[in-house]
Coordinates of C-alpha atoms in Angstrom, one line a residue:
M1 CA 7.2 -26.6 8.3
A2 CA 9.3 -24.0 7.9
M3 CA 12.5 -24.7 5.1
T4 CA 15.6 -22.7 5.8
S5 CA 16.7 -22.9 9.5
W6 CA 15.3 -21.8 12.3
R7 CA 18.9 -20.7 13.7
Q8 CA 18.9 -18.2 11.5
H9 CA 15.8 -15.6 13.5
A10 CA 16.9 -17.7 17.1
A11 CA 17.5 -15.5 20.3
A12 CA 18.2 -18.5 22.6
P13 CA 20.3 -20.9 19.9
F14 CA 20.9 -24.3 21.4
D15 CA 22.7 -27.8 21.7
C16 CA 20.9 -30.7 21.7
E17 CA 22.3 -32.9 25.2
K18 CA 21.4 -36.6 23.3
Q19 CA 21.2 -38.4 20.7
P20 CA 18.4 -39.4 18.3
A21 CA 17.2 -43.2 17.4
A22 CA 15.9 -44.5 15.1
G23 CA 14.5 -47.9 13.8
T24 CA 12.0 -49.9 10.9
R25 CA 10.4 -52.5 12.9
G26 CA 9.4 -50.0 16.0
M27 CA 10.5 -47.5 18.0
V28 CA 9.5 -47.9 22.1
V29 CA 11.0 -43.7 23.5
T30 CA 10.0 -43.7 27.6
N31 CA 11.4 -42.0 30.7
H32 CA 13.8 -44.3 31.3
P33 CA 15.5 -46.9 29.7
L34 CA 14.9 -50.2 31.7
A35 CA 11.0 -49.0 30.3
S36 CA 11.8 -48.4 26.9
A37 CA 14.2 -52.4 26.5
A38 CA 11.4 -54.0 28.1
G39 CA 9.1 -52.7 25.1
A40 CA 11.8 -53.7 22.7
E41 CA 11.7 -56.5 24.1
M42 CA 8.2 -56.7 22.9
I43 CA 9.2 -56.1 19.7
A44 CA 11.6 -57.7 19.3
G45 CA 9.7 -61.4 20.4
G46 CA 6.7 -60.0 17.9
G47 CA 4.5 -58.4 20.0
N48 CA 3.2 -55.0 18.7
A49 CA 3.4 -50.9 19.7
V50 CA 0.6 -51.9 22.6
D51 CA 2.4 -55.2 23.2
A52 CA 5.0 -52.6 23.7
A53 CA 3.8 -49.8 25.8
V54 CA 2.0 -52.2 28.1
A55 CA 5.2 -53.5 29.0
A56 CA 7.2 -50.5 29.3
L57 CA 4.3 -48.7 31.7
F58 CA 4.5 -52.2 33.9
A59 CA 8.1 -51.5 34.3
L60 CA 8.6 -48.1 34.6
T61 CA 6.2 -48.7 38.3
V62 CA 9.4 -50.3 39.3
V63 CA 12.6 -47.8 37.7
E64 CA 9.7 -44.9 37.9
P65 CA 8.8 -45.0 40.9
M66 CA 8.0 -41.6 41.8
M67 CA 6.0 -40.5 38.5
V68 CA 3.1 -44.2 37.4
G69 CA 2.2 -47.2 39.3
I70 CA -0.8 -49.2 39.1
L71 CA -2.7 -47.4 41.4
G72 CA -2.6 -43.9 39.1
G73 CA -4.4 -42.4 36.2
G74 CA -4.2 -41.9 32.8
F75 CA -4.8 -41.5 29.1
A76 CA -3.7 -43.9 26.3
H77 CA -3.7 -41.9 22.5
L78 CA -3.8 -45.3 19.7
R79 CA -3.4 -45.5 16.5
M80 CA -4.4 -48.8 13.6
P81 CA -3.3 -49.8 11.3
D82 CA -5.8 -48.7 9.1
G83 CA -5.4 -45.2 10.2
S84 CA -8.7 -44.8 13.1
Q85 CA -7.4 -43.4 16.7
T86 CA -9.2 -43.6 19.9
I87 CA -8.7 -42.7 23.8
L88 CA -8.4 -45.2 26.5
E89 CA -9.1 -42.7 29.2
G90 CA -8.3 -44.7 33.2
Q91 CA -8.2 -41.7 35.0
G92 CA -8.7 -41.3 38.7
R93 CA -12.0 -40.5 39.8
C94 CA -13.6 -39.0 43.5
P95 CA -14.5 -41.4 45.8
L96 CA -18.1 -41.6 46.3
A97 CA -17.4 -40.3 50.6
T98 CA -15.7 -37.2 48.7
G99 CA -17.6 -33.4 48.0
P100 CA -17.1 -30.4 48.0
S101 CA -16.3 -29.7 51.1
T102 CA -14.1 -32.6 51.9
F103 CA -11.5 -30.1 52.6
V104 CA -10.5 -27.1 53.9
P105 CA -8.6 -24.8 51.2
D106 CA -4.9 -23.0 53.0
P107 CA -5.6 -19.4 53.1
A108 CA -1.4 -19.4 53.3
A109 CA -1.5 -21.1 49.4
P110 CA -0.2 -19.4 46.9
P111 CA -1.9 -18.3 43.8
G112 CA -3.4 -20.8 41.6
S113 CA -2.5 -23.0 44.7
M114 CA -4.9 -26.2 45.2
D115 CA -3.4 -26.8 49.1
A116 CA -5.6 -27.5 51.5
V117 CA -5.7 -27.1 55.1
G118 CA -3.0 -29.8 56.0
R119 CA -1.9 -31.3 53.2
R120 CA -4.6 -33.4 53.3
N121 CA -5.4 -33.4 49.7
S122 CA -1.7 -34.1 48.7
V123 CA -0.4 -36.3 51.5
G124 CA -1.4 -39.5 52.7
R125 CA -4.7 -41.8 52.1
A126 CA -7.4 -38.9 52.0
A127 CA -5.4 -37.4 49.1
V128 CA -6.2 -40.9 47.3
A129 CA -8.5 -41.0 43.9
T130 CA -10.4 -44.4 43.0
P131 CA -7.0 -45.0 40.9
G132 CA -7.9 -46.4 37.0
N133 CA -4.1 -47.5 35.7
L134 CA -4.3 -51.1 35.6
M135 CA -8.0 -51.7 34.7
A136 CA -7.3 -49.6 32.1
W137 CA -4.0 -51.0 31.2
C138 CA -5.2 -54.5 30.8
E139 CA -8.3 -53.8 28.6
M140 CA -5.6 -52.1 26.0
L141 CA -3.6 -55.2 25.9
A142 CA -6.4 -57.6 25.5
R143 CA -7.7 -55.8 22.9
F144 CA -5.1 -54.4 20.9
G145 CA -1.5 -56.6 21.7
T146 CA -0.9 -59.3 21.0
L147 CA 1.5 -61.0 23.8
S148 CA -0.4 -62.4 27.2
L149 CA 0.0 -60.2 30.5
A150 CA 2.9 -63.0 31.5
D151 CA 4.6 -61.7 29.2
V152 CA 4.2 -57.9 29.3
V153 CA 4.7 -58.1 32.8
E154 CA 7.5 -60.1 33.1
P155 CA 10.5 -57.8 32.9
A156 CA 9.0 -55.1 35.7
I157 CA 8.8 -58.8 38.3
R158 CA 12.4 -59.0 37.1
H159 CA 13.1 -55.5 38.1
A160 CA 10.9 -55.8 41.0
S161 CA 12.5 -58.7 42.1
R162 CA 15.9 -59.3 41.5
G163 CA 16.7 -54.9 41.9
F164 CA 18.0 -52.2 39.5
F165 CA 20.2 -49.1 39.7
A166 CA 19.4 -45.9 40.3
T167 CA 19.4 -43.2 38.6
S168 CA 20.4 -39.6 40.2
F169 CA 17.4 -38.8 38.4
L170 CA 15.6 -40.8 40.9
A171 CA 17.8 -40.3 43.9
D172 CA 17.1 -37.1 44.0
C173 CA 13.4 -36.8 43.7
V174 CA 14.3 -39.1 47.0
R175 CA 16.1 -37.0 48.1
D176 CA 13.9 -33.8 47.7
C177 CA 10.5 -36.2 49.1
A178 CA 12.5 -37.7 52.2
A179 CA 10.6 -35.9 54.7
D180 CA 7.4 -36.8 54.1
L181 CA 9.0 -40.2 53.0
A182 CA 10.2 -41.0 56.3
Q183 CA 6.7 -41.0 58.1
D184 CA 5.7 -44.6 56.2
P185 CA 7.4 -47.2 57.3
E186 CA 6.3 -49.7 54.0
I187 CA 8.0 -46.3 51.3
A188 CA 10.7 -45.9 53.9
K189 CA 11.8 -49.5 54.2
V190 CA 12.6 -48.9 49.7
F191 CA 13.9 -45.5 49.3
L192 CA 15.7 -44.3 52.6
P193 CA 17.7 -47.4 53.1
G194 CA 19.4 -46.9 56.8
G195 CA 17.3 -43.9 57.5
A196 CA 19.0 -42.0 54.4
P197 CA 17.9 -41.2 51.0
L198 CA 18.8 -44.0 48.2
R199 CA 22.2 -43.2 46.3
A200 CA 22.6 -43.2 42.4
G201 CA 24.2 -46.3 41.9
A202 CA 22.1 -48.5 44.6
R203 CA 20.1 -51.3 43.9
V204 CA 16.8 -51.0 44.1
F205 CA 14.7 -54.3 45.3
N206 CA 10.7 -54.1 46.1
G207 CA 10.1 -58.4 46.2
V208 CA 6.8 -57.2 47.7
Y209 CA 5.9 -54.9 44.7
A210 CA 6.6 -58.1 42.5
D211 CA 4.6 -60.4 44.7
T212 CA 1.3 -58.4 44.3
L213 CA 2.6 -58.4 39.9
R214 CA 2.5 -61.9 39.7
L215 CA -0.8 -61.9 41.2
V216 CA -2.0 -58.7 38.7
V217 CA -1.2 -61.9 36.3
R218 CA -3.1 -65.0 38.1
E219 CA -6.0 -62.4 38.0
G220 CA -5.4 -59.8 36.1
P221 CA -7.1 -56.0 36.9
D222 CA -9.6 -58.6 39.5
A223 CA -7.0 -59.0 41.5
L224 CA -7.3 -55.0 43.0
Y225 CA -11.2 -54.1 41.3
R226 CA -12.4 -57.5 43.3
G227 CA -9.9 -59.1 44.9
A228 CA -7.2 -59.4 47.7
L229 CA -4.9 -55.6 46.7
G230 CA -8.6 -53.5 46.3
A231 CA -9.1 -55.1 50.0
A232 CA -5.5 -53.9 51.5
L233 CA -5.8 -50.4 49.7
A234 CA -9.3 -49.8 51.1
D235 CA -8.9 -51.9 54.8
D236 CA -5.7 -49.4 55.1
A237 CA -7.9 -46.7 54.1
A238 CA -10.6 -46.4 56.1
R239 CA -7.9 -47.4 59.7
H240 CA -6.1 -43.5 58.6
G241 CA -9.0 -41.3 57.2
G242 CA -9.1 -42.3 53.5
Y243 CA -12.1 -42.3 51.5
V244 CA -11.6 -44.9 48.9
A245 CA -13.7 -48.3 49.4
L246 CA -14.0 -51.6 47.9
E247 CA -17.7 -49.1 46.0
D248 CA -15.1 -47.1 44.7
L249 CA -13.7 -50.0 43.4
T250 CA -16.2 -52.3 42.2
R251 CA -18.3 -49.4 40.2
Y252 CA -15.1 -48.1 38.4
R253 CA -15.0 -48.7 34.5
T254 CA -12.4 -47.0 32.1
H255 CA -14.2 -45.2 28.8
E256 CA -12.9 -45.6 25.1
L257 CA -13.5 -41.1 24.0
E258 CA -13.3 -40.0 20.8
V259 CA -10.9 -38.3 19.6
L260 CA -10.9 -34.2 19.3
R261 CA -9.6 -32.8 16.7
S262 CA -8.1 -29.6 15.6
T263 CA -6.0 -27.5 13.1
Y264 CA -3.1 -25.7 12.0
R265 CA -1.1 -24.2 9.3
G266 CA -2.0 -27.3 7.3
F267 CA -2.0 -30.0 10.3
E268 CA -4.2 -32.0 12.1
I269 CA -3.4 -31.7 16.2
T270 CA -5.1 -34.8 17.4
G271 CA -5.8 -35.7 21.2
P272 CA -7.9 -36.8 24.2
P273 CA -11.2 -34.3 24.9
P274 CA -12.0 -33.2 27.9
P275 CA -11.5 -34.1 31.4
C276 CA -8.0 -34.2 29.6
A277 CA -7.6 -30.4 29.1
G278 CA -3.9 -30.6 27.2
P279 CA -5.3 -31.1 23.3
V280 CA -8.6 -28.9 23.7
H281 CA -6.2 -25.6 25.1
I282 CA -3.0 -26.6 22.7
G283 CA -5.9 -26.1 19.7
Q284 CA -7.7 -22.9 21.3
M285 CA -3.8 -21.7 21.7
L286 CA -3.1 -22.8 18.1
K287 CA -6.3 -21.3 16.7
I288 CA -4.9 -17.8 17.9
L289 CA -1.4 -18.1 17.1
E290 CA -2.4 -19.2 13.3
G291 CA -2.6 -15.2 12.6
F292 CA 1.0 -14.9 13.8
D293 CA 4.5 -14.9 11.5
V294 CA 5.5 -17.6 14.4
A295 CA 8.3 -18.4 12.0
S296 CA 9.4 -14.6 11.2
S297 CA 9.4 -13.5 14.9
G298 CA 12.5 -16.2 15.8
F299 CA 12.9 -18.8 18.9
G300 CA 13.5 -17.9 22.0
T301 CA 13.1 -14.1 21.1
A302 CA 11.5 -11.3 23.4
D303 CA 8.5 -10.8 20.7
S304 CA 7.8 -14.9 20.3
V305 CA 8.3 -15.5 24.4
H306 CA 6.0 -12.4 24.5
L307 CA 2.9 -13.6 22.7
L308 CA 3.6 -17.5 23.7
A309 CA 3.1 -15.8 27.5
E310 CA -0.1 -14.3 26.6
V311 CA -1.4 -17.2 24.6
L312 CA -0.5 -19.0 27.3
K313 CA -2.6 -16.9 30.1
I314 CA -5.3 -16.7 28.2
A315 CA -6.2 -20.4 28.0
F316 CA -5.4 -20.6 31.8
A317 CA -8.2 -18.8 31.9
D318 CA -10.3 -20.2 30.2
R319 CA -9.2 -23.5 32.0
A320 CA -10.2 -22.7 35.2
A321 CA -13.7 -21.2 34.3
A322 CA -14.8 -24.3 32.2
T323 CA -12.4 -27.4 31.5
A324 CA -13.6 -30.2 33.5
D325 CA -15.4 -33.4 33.2
P326 CA -17.7 -33.2 30.8
D327 CA -20.0 -35.6 33.0
F328 CA -20.4 -32.5 35.5
V329 CA -19.8 -29.5 33.6
A330 CA -20.7 -28.7 30.3
V331 CA -17.1 -27.6 28.2
P332 CA -17.2 -25.7 25.6
V333 CA -15.2 -27.4 23.1
E334 CA -16.9 -25.9 20.1
R335 CA -16.4 -21.8 21.4
L336 CA -12.5 -22.6 22.3
L337 CA -11.4 -24.2 19.3
S338 CA -14.0 -21.5 16.9
P339 CA -11.9 -18.9 14.5
E340 CA -14.2 -16.0 16.0
Y341 CA -13.1 -17.3 19.7
A342 CA -9.9 -16.8 18.8
A343 CA -9.5 -14.0 16.8
Q344 CA -11.4 -12.1 19.4
R345 CA -8.9 -12.9 21.9
R346 CA -6.1 -12.5 18.7
A347 CA -7.6 -8.9 19.0
A348 CA -7.1 -8.2 22.4
I349 CA -3.2 -8.8 22.7
D350 CA -1.2 -6.0 23.2
P351 CA 2.1 -6.8 21.2
V352 CA 5.1 -5.1 23.5
R353 CA 2.6 -5.0 26.9
A354 CA 1.8 -7.9 29.3
K355 CA -1.6 -8.3 30.1
N356 CA -3.9 -10.0 32.9
W357 CA -6.9 -12.4 31.4
T358 CA -10.2 -13.4 32.6
S359 CA -11.8 -16.0 31.1
G360 CA -14.0 -15.6 27.8
L361 CA -16.7 -17.2 28.4
V362 CA -19.6 -17.6 30.7
P363 CA -19.7 -20.3 32.4
A364 CA -4.2 -26.2 39.1
E365 CA -2.3 -30.4 40.3
G366 CA 0.6 -32.3 40.0
S367 CA 3.6 -32.1 38.7
D368 CA 5.1 -35.8 38.4
T369 CA 3.9 -37.8 35.7
T370 CA 5.4 -39.9 32.9
H371 CA 4.4 -40.6 29.2
L372 CA 5.6 -43.5 26.4
T373 CA 5.4 -42.6 23.1
V374 CA 5.6 -46.5 21.3
A375 CA 5.2 -47.2 17.2
D376 CA 5.6 -50.3 14.9
R377 CA 6.5 -50.5 12.0
D378 CA 2.1 -51.6 11.2
G379 CA 1.0 -47.9 11.4
R380 CA 0.7 -48.5 15.4
I381 CA 1.0 -45.3 17.1
V382 CA 0.4 -45.5 21.8
C383 CA 0.6 -41.9 22.5
A384 CA 0.2 -43.2 27.2
T385 CA 0.3 -40.3 29.4
Q386 CA -0.3 -42.6 33.1
T387 CA 0.6 -40.4 37.0
I388 CA -0.1 -40.9 40.1
N389 CA 0.1 -36.9 39.9
S390 CA 2.6 -35.9 42.4
L391 CA 6.1 -37.3 42.8
F392 CA 5.4 -40.4 44.9
G393 CA 2.0 -39.5 44.8
A394 CA -0.1 -40.2 48.4
R395 CA 3.4 -40.8 49.6
Y396 CA 2.8 -44.5 51.2
M397 CA 2.7 -47.7 50.7
V398 CA -0.5 -50.1 50.7
P399 CA 1.6 -51.7 53.4
G400 CA 2.7 -55.2 52.6
T401 CA 2.0 -54.9 48.4
G402 CA 4.4 -52.4 47.2
M403 CA 2.1 -50.1 45.4
I404 CA 2.3 -46.4 45.5
P405 CA -1.8 -44.7 45.4
N406 CA -2.0 -41.5 43.7
N407 CA -2.7 -37.9 45.8
Y408 CA -5.4 -37.2 42.3
L409 CA -7.5 -35.3 45.2
H410 CA -4.4 -32.6 44.8
V411 CA -6.0 -32.1 41.6
F412 CA -9.5 -30.5 42.5
D413 CA -10.0 -27.1 43.9
P414 CA -11.4 -27.8 47.2
R415 CA -13.6 -25.2 47.2
P416 CA -17.0 -25.6 46.3
G417 CA -19.3 -24.1 43.4
L418 CA -16.4 -23.6 40.4
A419 CA -15.8 -25.8 37.4
N420 CA -13.0 -28.4 39.0
S421 CA -14.5 -28.9 42.7
L422 CA -14.9 -32.1 44.5
A423 CA -17.8 -34.6 43.2
P424 CA -18.8 -38.0 44.1
G425 CA -17.7 -40.1 41.3
K426 CA -15.9 -36.7 39.4
R427 CA -13.3 -37.2 37.1
V428 CA -10.1 -36.9 37.2
T429 CA -9.6 -32.6 35.0
S430 CA -5.7 -33.1 33.4
S431 CA -3.3 -30.9 31.4
M432 CA -2.2 -34.0 29.6
A433 CA -1.7 -34.2 25.9
P434 CA -1.1 -37.3 24.2
L435 CA -0.3 -35.7 20.7
I436 CA -0.4 -37.5 17.5
V437 CA 0.2 -34.8 14.6
L438 CA -1.0 -36.2 10.9
R439 CA -1.0 -34.6 8.0
D440 CA -2.6 -35.6 4.7
G441 CA -4.2 -38.5 6.9
R442 CA -0.6 -39.5 7.0
P443 CA 1.0 -38.8 11.1
C444 CA 4.4 -36.6 11.3
F445 CA 4.7 -37.2 14.5
A446 CA 3.7 -38.3 18.2
L447 CA 4.7 -36.7 21.7
G448 CA 3.5 -35.9 24.3
L449 CA 5.1 -36.1 28.7
P450 CA 5.0 -35.4 32.0
G451 CA 5.1 -32.1 34.0
G452 CA 1.4 -31.4 35.9
L453 CA 0.4 -27.7 34.4
R454 CA 3.4 -27.3 32.3
I455 CA 2.3 -30.5 30.0
F456 CA 0.4 -28.8 27.1
P457 CA 2.4 -25.6 27.3
S458 CA 5.5 -27.7 26.6
A459 CA 4.1 -30.3 24.6
L460 CA 2.2 -26.6 22.4
Q461 CA 6.3 -25.4 22.4
A462 CA 7.4 -29.2 21.0
T463 CA 4.6 -28.5 18.0
I464 CA 5.2 -24.8 17.3
N465 CA 9.0 -25.6 17.3
L466 CA 8.9 -28.3 14.2
I467 CA 6.1 -26.5 12.0
D468 CA 7.1 -23.4 12.6
H469 CA 10.5 -23.6 13.3
G470 CA 11.7 -26.6 11.4
M471 CA 13.8 -28.2 13.9
S472 CA 14.3 -31.9 14.6
L473 CA 12.5 -33.7 16.5
Q474 CA 16.1 -33.5 18.9
E475 CA 15.9 -30.1 18.9
A476 CA 12.2 -29.9 19.4
V477 CA 12.1 -31.3 22.9
E478 CA 15.1 -30.5 24.4
A479 CA 14.8 -26.8 22.9
P480 CA 14.0 -24.5 26.0
R481 CA 10.9 -23.8 27.5
V482 CA 8.6 -21.1 28.7
W483 CA 5.2 -21.0 31.0
T484 CA 3.1 -19.3 32.9
Q485 CA -0.1 -19.2 33.9
G486 CA -0.9 -16.1 34.9
Y487 CA 1.2 -14.7 37.4
G488 CA 5.7 -15.2 36.9
L489 CA 6.5 -15.8 33.2
E490 CA 9.5 -19.1 34.4
I491 CA 11.9 -19.0 32.0
E492 CA 14.9 -22.4 31.0
P493 CA 18.2 -21.2 31.5
R494 CA 19.0 -21.8 27.9
I495 CA 16.9 -18.2 27.2
P496 CA 19.4 -15.0 26.3
D497 CA 19.8 -12.8 29.9
A498 CA 18.8 -10.3 27.5
V499 CA 15.9 -11.7 26.2
A500 CA 14.2 -12.1 30.2
Q501 CA 15.2 -8.3 30.3
A502 CA 12.9 -7.0 27.4
L503 CA 10.7 -9.4 28.7
R504 CA 10.6 -7.2 31.5
E505 CA 10.1 -4.1 30.1
R506 CA 6.9 -5.7 28.6
G507 CA 6.0 -6.0 32.5
H508 CA 6.4 -10.0 32.3
Q509 CA 7.6 -11.2 35.7
T510 CA 10.9 -13.6 35.2
V511 CA 11.6 -16.5 36.9
R512 CA 14.7 -19.1 35.7
V513 CA 13.4 -22.1 36.9
S514 CA 16.1 -25.2 36.1
N515 CA 13.2 -26.5 33.7
V516 CA 9.9 -26.5 32.6
A517 CA 7.9 -29.8 33.0
G518 CA 9.8 -32.7 32.1
G519 CA 11.2 -35.6 29.8
M520 CA 9.6 -35.4 26.3
C521 CA 9.3 -38.5 24.5
A522 CA 8.3 -38.3 21.0
I523 CA 8.2 -40.2 17.2
R524 CA 9.3 -38.8 14.2
F525 CA 7.4 -41.0 11.1
H526 CA 9.7 -40.6 7.7
D527 CA 8.2 -41.0 4.9
D528 CA 10.3 -44.1 3.6
G529 CA 9.1 -45.9 7.0
V530 CA 11.6 -45.3 8.9
L531 CA 10.6 -44.5 12.5
E532 CA 12.9 -41.7 14.3
G533 CA 12.5 -41.2 18.3
A534 CA 14.0 -38.6 20.7
A535 CA 13.9 -38.4 24.2
C536 CA 15.0 -34.6 26.1
W537 CA 17.6 -34.1 29.0
R538 CA 15.2 -33.5 31.4
A539 CA 14.5 -37.3 32.1
D540 CA 16.2 -40.4 31.6
G541 CA 14.0 -40.5 28.8
T542 CA 15.8 -42.9 26.1
P543 CA 14.5 -44.2 22.7
I544 CA 15.2 -47.1 21.3
G545 CA 14.9 -48.7 17.5
V546 CA 14.5 -52.0 16.5
G547 CA 15.6 -52.3 12.7
G548 CA 16.7 -55.6 11.1
G549 CA 14.4 -58.6 10.7
L550 CA 14.1 -62.5 10.8
A551 CA 16.1 -64.4 7.7
R552 CA 14.7 -63.9 3.9
P553 CA 12.6 -67.2 3.8
G554 CA 14.2 -70.0 2.2
V555 CA 17.8 -69.2 3.5
R556 CA 20.1 -72.5 5.1
F557 CA 22.9 -72.9 6.6
M558 CA 24.6 -74.1 3.9
P559 CA 27.2 -76.8 5.3
E560 CA 24.6 -78.3 7.3
A561 CA 22.2 -78.1 3.3
Q562 CA 24.3 -79.9 2.1
Q563 CA 24.9 -83.1 4.3
A564 CA 21.6 -83.0 4.3
T565 CA 21.3 -83.6 1.5
R566 CA 23.9 -86.0 0.4

């Protein structure tokens, strides 16, 4: 990692808005303080990082309901105390009743959009894919945790039944989606009380969802995949033009995948393989960037942002052409990560002029997700990105359950004949990037974030911030970001106007945005055993470290001990 201060070469210096946390027994970083507290409660009570992660995920379904739910999907990247790593995939799948022509592409949709006519693939029952989260979370706990399902779900039940205070972030999300939420009386009852959008500071209750979670505790994942919850989801879908059926649920299975590995300047970058697109394209971009002196170009300069924009466009061109469910499409992972292909693409980059890129291979998605990063003192790491896809998923609740389904079918291309077209049973391709970065076999940092198509470009930038620019963990997650997939170049407010002007002169169409992607959750692993956690300003992210420990063996409360010996 760079040893000199990144500020010496920066064109976009900034001050952090949040503070990191430290702990020695465990660290939990999620995008809501109550979820982080739920995870820390498990570690404090003797559980491990997996117990903490699953508790935090269930809590997030209550306190961050617009981002994640048991009817969603995602990837969990796990590292065990012995150094082994694995990926537990619980992605959504196309229902058996869907196919390449299920939706009609919207001719008025903007470039890169997956919109269908009538928004059928984004709002309502027709947009729902077969969910995997509940099965994956229960399996992760059973295989790698130490606590019971009742233990880890209890904080979520408590917050759903007793209520919690809405943050401004949640209230803003409700307001942004209010018109759609108002169309469903079940979801409106919770988030549009009295017909008006929820206000920050209001107490939110979801008693029927608390009952749903109690049923999950009693029956496990069978409550959804073979029981009453699944019947409620499928029956409601059948009545309203949806596609998820009981057969989709009973046939659903998770997958355990081998970790995808790539290298960058002596570091090993690890994450999920396809159908997760994030790590393979991060590895591709880093391989291209390895031929440039990124540190000397300076953080946030016109040169560095231009280079980032060009490699992002290369990656998105290749992603559209070839990255999908490997059960349906032969994804050229080795080619994407090869030095030869990186050299070919690197040589075509114009250092002073933006280009339009097409794929160099032979033959995008929702933005609202959540991420958590958890570690314990024994070396376990859980880096998990989970989603219901768009804000509030399909924007309705399954009647009588409090469950918010995903709108994962909006991730598939509604046009037939493409790598990412719909097909029965096909897994969702995702931009998720739950990364664990190692050096000499030891973890250095783990990070991830929500944000749809903006996830893996943001994870890439944080990795560069740490390795090339030598930022602190807090600086790396909060640093201003940029993003493009080949159209406008989005830049955050703290990128200076002079840099934006220089980029326009190079041919980039810059667009000012309030934020690129969502709240990053990261942990850094120090040599002395300290776990440092950081979360950024783009969400309600909160790191909670657990330190201290139990009493030293043999310690007594001396007055009583002396009385006992008399």
